[in-house]
CSV table of C-alpha atoms in Angstrom, one decimal:
chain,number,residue,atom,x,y,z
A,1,UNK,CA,-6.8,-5.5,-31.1
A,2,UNK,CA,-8.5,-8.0,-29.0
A,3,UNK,CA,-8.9,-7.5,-25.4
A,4,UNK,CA,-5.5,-9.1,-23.7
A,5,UNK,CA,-5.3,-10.8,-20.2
A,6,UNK,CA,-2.3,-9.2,-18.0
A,7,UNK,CA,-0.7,-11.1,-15.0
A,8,UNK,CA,0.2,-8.9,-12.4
A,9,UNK,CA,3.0,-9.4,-10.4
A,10,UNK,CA,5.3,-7.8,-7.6
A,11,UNK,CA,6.8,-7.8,-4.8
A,12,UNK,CA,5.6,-8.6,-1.2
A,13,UNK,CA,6.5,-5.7,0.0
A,14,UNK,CA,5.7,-2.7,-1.6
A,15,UNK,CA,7.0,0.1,1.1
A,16,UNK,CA,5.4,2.9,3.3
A,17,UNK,CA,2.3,3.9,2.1
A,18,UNK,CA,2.7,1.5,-0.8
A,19,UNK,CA,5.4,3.5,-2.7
A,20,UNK,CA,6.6,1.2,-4.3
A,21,UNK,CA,3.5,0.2,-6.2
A,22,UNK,CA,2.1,3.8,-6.7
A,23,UNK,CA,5.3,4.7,-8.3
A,24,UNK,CA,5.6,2.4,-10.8
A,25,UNK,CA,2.5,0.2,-11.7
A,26,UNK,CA,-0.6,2.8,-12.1
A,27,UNK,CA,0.1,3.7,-15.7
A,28,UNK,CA,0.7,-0.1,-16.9
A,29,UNK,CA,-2.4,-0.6,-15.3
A,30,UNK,CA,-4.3,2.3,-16.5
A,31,UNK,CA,-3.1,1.8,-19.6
A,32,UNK,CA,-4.3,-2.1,-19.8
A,33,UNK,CA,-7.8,-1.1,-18.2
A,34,UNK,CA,-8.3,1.6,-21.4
A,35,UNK,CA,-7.7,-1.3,-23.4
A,36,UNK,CA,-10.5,-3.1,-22.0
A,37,UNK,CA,-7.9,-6.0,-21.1
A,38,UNK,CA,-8.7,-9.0,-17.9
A,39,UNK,CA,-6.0,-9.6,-15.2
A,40,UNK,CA,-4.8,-11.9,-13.3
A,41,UNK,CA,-3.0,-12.0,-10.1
A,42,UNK,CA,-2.4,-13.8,-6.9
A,43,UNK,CA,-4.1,-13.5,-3.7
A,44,UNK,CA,-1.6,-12.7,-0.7
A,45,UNK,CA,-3.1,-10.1,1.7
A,46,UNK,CA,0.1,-7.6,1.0
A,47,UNK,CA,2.1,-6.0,-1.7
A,48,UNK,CA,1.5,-5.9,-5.3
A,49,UNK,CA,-1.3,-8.4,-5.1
A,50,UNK,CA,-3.3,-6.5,-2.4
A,51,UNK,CA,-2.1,-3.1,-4.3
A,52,UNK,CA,-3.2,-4.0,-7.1
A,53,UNK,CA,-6.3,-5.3,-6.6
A,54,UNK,CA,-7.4,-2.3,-4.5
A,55,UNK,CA,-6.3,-0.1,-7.4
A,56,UNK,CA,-8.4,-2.3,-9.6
A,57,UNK,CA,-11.6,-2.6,-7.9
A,58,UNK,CA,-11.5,1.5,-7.1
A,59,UNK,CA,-10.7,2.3,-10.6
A,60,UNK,CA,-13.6,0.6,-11.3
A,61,UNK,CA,-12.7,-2.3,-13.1
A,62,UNK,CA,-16.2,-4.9,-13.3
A,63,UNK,CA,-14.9,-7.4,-10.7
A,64,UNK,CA,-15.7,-10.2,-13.6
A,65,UNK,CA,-12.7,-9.2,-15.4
A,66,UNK,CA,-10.3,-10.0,-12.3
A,67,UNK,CA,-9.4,-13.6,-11.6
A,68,UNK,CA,-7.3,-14.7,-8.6
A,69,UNK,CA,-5.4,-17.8,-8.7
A,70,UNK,CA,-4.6,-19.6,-5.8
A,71,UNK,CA,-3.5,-22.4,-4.0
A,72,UNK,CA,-6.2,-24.7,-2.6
A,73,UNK,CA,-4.7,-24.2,1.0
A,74,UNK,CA,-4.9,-19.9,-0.1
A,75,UNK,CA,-8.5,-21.0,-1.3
A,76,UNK,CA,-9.4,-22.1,2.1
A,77,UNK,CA,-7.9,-19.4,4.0
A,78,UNK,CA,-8.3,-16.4,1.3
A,79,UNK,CA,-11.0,-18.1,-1.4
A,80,UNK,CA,-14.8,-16.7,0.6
A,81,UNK,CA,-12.9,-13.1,0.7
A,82,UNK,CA,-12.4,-12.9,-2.8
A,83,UNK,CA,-15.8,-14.7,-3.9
A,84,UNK,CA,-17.4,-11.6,-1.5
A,85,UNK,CA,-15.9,-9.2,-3.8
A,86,UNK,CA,-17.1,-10.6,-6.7
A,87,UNK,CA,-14.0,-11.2,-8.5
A,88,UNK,CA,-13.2,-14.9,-10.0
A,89,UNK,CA,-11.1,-17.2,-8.0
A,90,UNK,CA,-9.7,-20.2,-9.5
A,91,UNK,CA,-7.9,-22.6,-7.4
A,92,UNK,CA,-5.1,-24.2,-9.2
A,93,UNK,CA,-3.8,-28.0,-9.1
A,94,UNK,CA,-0.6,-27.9,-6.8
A,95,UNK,CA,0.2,-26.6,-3.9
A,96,UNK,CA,3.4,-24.4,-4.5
A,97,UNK,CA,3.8,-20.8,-5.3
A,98,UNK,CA,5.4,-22.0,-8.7
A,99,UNK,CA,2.4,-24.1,-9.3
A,100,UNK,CA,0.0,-20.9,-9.3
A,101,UNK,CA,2.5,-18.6,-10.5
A,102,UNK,CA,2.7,-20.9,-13.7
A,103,UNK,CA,-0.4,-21.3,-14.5
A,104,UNK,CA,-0.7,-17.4,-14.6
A,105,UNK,CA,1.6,-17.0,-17.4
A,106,UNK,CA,-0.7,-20.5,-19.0
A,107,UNK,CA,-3.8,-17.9,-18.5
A,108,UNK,CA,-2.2,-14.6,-20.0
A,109,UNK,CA,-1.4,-13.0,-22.6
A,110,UNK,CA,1.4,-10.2,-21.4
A,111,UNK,CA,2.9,-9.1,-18.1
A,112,UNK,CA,2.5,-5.9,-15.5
A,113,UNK,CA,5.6,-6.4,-13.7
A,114,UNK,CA,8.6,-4.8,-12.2
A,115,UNK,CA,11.0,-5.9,-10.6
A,116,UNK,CA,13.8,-4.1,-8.1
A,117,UNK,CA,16.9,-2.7,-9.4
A,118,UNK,CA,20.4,-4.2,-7.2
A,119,UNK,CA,20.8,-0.5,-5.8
A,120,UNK,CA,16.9,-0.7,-4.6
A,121,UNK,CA,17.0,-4.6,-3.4
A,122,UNK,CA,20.1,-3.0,-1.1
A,123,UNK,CA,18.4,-0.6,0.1
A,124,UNK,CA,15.4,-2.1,0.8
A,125,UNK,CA,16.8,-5.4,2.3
A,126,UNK,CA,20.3,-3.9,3.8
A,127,UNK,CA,22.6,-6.9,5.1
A,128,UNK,CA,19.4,-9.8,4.2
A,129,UNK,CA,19.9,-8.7,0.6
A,130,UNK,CA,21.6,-11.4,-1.8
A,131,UNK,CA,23.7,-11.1,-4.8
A,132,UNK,CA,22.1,-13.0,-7.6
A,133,UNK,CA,18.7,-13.9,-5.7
A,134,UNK,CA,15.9,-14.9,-8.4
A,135,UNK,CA,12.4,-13.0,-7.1
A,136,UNK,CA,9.2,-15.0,-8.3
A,137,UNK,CA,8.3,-11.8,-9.7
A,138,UNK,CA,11.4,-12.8,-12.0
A,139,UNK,CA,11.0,-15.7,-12.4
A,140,UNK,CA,7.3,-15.2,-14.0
A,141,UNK,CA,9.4,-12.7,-16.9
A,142,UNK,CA,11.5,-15.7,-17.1
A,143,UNK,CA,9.0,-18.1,-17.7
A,144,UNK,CA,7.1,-15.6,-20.0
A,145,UNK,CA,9.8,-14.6,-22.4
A,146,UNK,CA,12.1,-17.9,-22.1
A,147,UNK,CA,15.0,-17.4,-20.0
A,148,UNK,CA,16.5,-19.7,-18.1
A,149,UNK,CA,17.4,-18.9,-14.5
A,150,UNK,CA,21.0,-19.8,-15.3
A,151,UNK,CA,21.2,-16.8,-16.8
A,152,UNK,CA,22.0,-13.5,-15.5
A,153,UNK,CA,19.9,-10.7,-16.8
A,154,UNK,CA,19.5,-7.4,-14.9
A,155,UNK,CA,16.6,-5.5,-13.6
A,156,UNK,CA,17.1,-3.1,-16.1
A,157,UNK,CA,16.6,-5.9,-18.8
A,158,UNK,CA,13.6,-7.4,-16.8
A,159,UNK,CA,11.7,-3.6,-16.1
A,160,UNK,CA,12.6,-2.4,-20.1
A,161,UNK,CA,10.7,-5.2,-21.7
A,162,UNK,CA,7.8,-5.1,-20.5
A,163,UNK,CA,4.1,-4.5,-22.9
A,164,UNK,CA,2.0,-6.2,-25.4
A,165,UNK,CA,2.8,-7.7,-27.9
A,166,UNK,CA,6.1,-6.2,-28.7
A,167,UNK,CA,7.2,-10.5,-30.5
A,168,UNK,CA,10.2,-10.1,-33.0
A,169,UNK,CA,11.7,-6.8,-31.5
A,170,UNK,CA,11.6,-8.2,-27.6
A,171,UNK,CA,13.2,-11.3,-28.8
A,172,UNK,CA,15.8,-9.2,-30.7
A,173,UNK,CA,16.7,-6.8,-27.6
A,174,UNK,CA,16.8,-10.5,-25.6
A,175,UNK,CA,19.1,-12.3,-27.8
A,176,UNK,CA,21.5,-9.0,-28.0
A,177,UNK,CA,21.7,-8.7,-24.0
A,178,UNK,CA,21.8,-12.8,-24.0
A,179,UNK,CA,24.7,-12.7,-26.6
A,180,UNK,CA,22.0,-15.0,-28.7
């Protein structure tokens, strides 16, 4: 199989110590790096983003095989950082989050991703935390495999279908949890 191009993604804040990232994005990302894949991610200073670029440069991945995507305002506060490293930066039309975030998935070919569980968003955000709130994390999966943001899907749903190529049986699981 051909190399693939992954777009990592995560949340913003990733815990003490970056617990949350250690404990569940290493072997997805171990895994993709045996396979020779690329990866794409986004360039905030924190979280999965920062995580996982650390963890990718130390591994060693060749810095060529990384691309950041940002926003031209993130390429003017962010863009001579990342060019230092030696990694690829492209600076996308649009000045949103979405805008970047969607032409991620328009680069890729799978997802790393994971996103929290209701019990963990409770405990992590206590009395801030929102019934029904859509991460952008989620929203990539969403864009990715086709769900609409009407639709409620769980983190269960979002965190068990992750990996390469998995076509006709993903879409199967999907349209059995959709009712499709």
């Amino acid at each position: 199989m051909p190399p693939q191009i992954a777009f990592i993604s995560g949340p913003i804040d990733t815990g003490q110590n970056e617990s949350y990232f250690h404990t569940h994005y290493p072997p997805l990302l171990t895994a993709a790096i045996a396979r020779n894949d690329s990866f794409v991610l986004g360039p905030l200073p924190y979280g999965v983003d920062s995580d996982a670029l650390s963890y990718l440069l130390q591994y060693p991945v060749p810095p060529a095989r990384i691309t950041i995507f940002v926003t031209s305002r993130e390429d003017s506060l962010w863009g001579m950082q990342f060019r230092a490293l030696g990694v690829n930066v492209h600076v996308v039309e649009g000045d949103s989050t979405h805008d970047r975030d969607a032409a991620m998935t328009a680069a890729s070919t799978y997802d790393i991703l994971r996103i929290r569980t209701e019990e963990e968003a409770k405990q992590m955000y206590g009395k801030l935390w929102r019934e029904g709130y859509v991460t952008n994390t989620e929203r990539n999966w969403r864009r990715r495999t086709g769900v609409g943001e009407d639709e409620r899907v769980g983190a269960e749903v979002v965190n068990g279908v992750l990996g390469v190529n998995e076509g006709k049986q993903k879409k199967r699981f999907l349209g059995k949890v959709l009712g499709r």
